[in-house]
Coordinates of C-alpha atoms in Angstrom, one line a residue:
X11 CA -7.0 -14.9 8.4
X12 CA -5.4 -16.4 5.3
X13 CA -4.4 -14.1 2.4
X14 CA -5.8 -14.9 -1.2
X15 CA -4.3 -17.6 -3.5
X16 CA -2.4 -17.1 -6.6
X17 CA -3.2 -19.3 -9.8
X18 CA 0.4 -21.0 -8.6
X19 CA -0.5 -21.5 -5.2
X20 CA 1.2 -19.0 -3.2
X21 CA 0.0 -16.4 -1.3
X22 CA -0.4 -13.0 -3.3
X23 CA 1.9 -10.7 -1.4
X24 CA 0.1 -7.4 0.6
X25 CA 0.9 -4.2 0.9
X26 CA 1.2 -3.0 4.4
X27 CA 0.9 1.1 5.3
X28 CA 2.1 3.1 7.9
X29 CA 1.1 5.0 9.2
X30 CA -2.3 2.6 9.2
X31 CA -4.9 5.0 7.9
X32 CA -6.9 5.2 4.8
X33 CA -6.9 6.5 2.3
X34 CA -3.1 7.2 2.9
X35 CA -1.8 10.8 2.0
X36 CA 1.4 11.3 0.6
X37 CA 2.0 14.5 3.3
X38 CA 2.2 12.1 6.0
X39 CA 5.2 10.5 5.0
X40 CA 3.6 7.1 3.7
X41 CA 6.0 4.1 4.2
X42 CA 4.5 0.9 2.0
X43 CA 6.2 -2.7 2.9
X44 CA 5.8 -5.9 0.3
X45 CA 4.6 -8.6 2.6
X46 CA 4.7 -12.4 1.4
X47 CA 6.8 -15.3 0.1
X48 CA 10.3 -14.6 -2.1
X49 CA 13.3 -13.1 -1.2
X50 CA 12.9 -9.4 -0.3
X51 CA 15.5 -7.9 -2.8
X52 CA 13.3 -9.6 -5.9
X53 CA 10.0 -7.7 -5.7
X54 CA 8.9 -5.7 -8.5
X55 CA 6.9 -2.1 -8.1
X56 CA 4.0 -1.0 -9.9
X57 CA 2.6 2.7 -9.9
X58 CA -0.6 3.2 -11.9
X59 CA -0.5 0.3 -13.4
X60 CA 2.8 0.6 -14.8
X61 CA 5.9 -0.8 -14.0
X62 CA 7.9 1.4 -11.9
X63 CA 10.8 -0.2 -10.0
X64 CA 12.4 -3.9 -10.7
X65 CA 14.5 -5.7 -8.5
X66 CA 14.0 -3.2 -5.9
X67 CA 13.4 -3.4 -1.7
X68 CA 10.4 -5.1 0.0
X69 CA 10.2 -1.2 1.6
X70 CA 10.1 2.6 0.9
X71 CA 8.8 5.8 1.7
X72 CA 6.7 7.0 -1.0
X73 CA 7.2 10.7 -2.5
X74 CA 4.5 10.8 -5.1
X75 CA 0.5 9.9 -5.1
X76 CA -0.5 7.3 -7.1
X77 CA -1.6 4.0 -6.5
X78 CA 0.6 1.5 -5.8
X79 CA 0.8 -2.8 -6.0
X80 CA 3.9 -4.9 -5.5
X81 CA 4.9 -8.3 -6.8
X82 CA 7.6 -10.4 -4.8
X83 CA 9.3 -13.0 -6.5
X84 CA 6.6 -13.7 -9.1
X85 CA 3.9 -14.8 -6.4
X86 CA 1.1 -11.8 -8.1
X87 CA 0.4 -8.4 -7.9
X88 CA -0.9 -7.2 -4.3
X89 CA -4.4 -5.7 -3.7
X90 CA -3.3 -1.7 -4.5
X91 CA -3.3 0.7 -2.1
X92 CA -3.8 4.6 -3.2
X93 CA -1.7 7.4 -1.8
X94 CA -3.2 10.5 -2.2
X95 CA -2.3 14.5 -2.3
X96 CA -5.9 15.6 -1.2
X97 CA -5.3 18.5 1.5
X98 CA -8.3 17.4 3.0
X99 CA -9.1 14.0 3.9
X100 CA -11.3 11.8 6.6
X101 CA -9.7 9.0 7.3
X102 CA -10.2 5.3 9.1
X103 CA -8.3 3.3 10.7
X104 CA -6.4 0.5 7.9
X105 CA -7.8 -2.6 9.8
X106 CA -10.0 -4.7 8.8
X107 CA -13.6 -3.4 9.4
X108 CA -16.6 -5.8 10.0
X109 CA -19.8 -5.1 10.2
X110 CA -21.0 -3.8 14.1
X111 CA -17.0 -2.4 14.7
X112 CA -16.6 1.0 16.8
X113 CA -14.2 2.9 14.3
X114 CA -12.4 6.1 14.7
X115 CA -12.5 8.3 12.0
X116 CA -10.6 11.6 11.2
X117 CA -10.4 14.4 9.6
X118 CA -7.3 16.2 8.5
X119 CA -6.5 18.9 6.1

């Protein structure tokens, strides 16, 4: 699978979650990585559509909800991914999901 195109031409980085369930919850200790072209050290962090963290690693643990997109090395923002502080959730696996798919689903609290 090919990841979408930026007006440029380079693929938009993506935003990869462990662990790989959705919707992520922040009391799982939720590690996001910046995937994609550029040099890790130059991508820029965006929490609720703000600009959060500049110049910062490709990597981190996150410690508040919110949703999150990354840009690395001006290649576009990422799809976001939302980390939330529900106390109950059901979550799915973060896969992609196509139509006919066995899925496991669960719920936590």
């Amino acid at each position: 699978a090919c990841c979408p195109l930026s007006p440029a031409g380079a693929q938009v980085p993506q935003l990869l979650v462990k662990p790989p369930w959705r919707p992520a919850v922040l009391w799982d200790g939720v590690t996001l990585t910046c995937e994609g072209s550029g040099t890790p050290g130059d991508t820029t962090w965006y929490k609720d559509g703000q600009l959060w963290w500049r110049e910062a690693p490709d990597h981190f643990t996150v410690s508040e909800s919110g949703t999150y997109r990354c840009d690395r090395g001006g290649s576009g923002r990422s799809p976001p991914v939302r980390v939330s502080d529900e106390r109950l959730v059901l979550q799915v696996s973060a896969g992609t999901l196509l139509e006919g798919d066995t899925v496991t689903l669960r719920c936590r609290h």
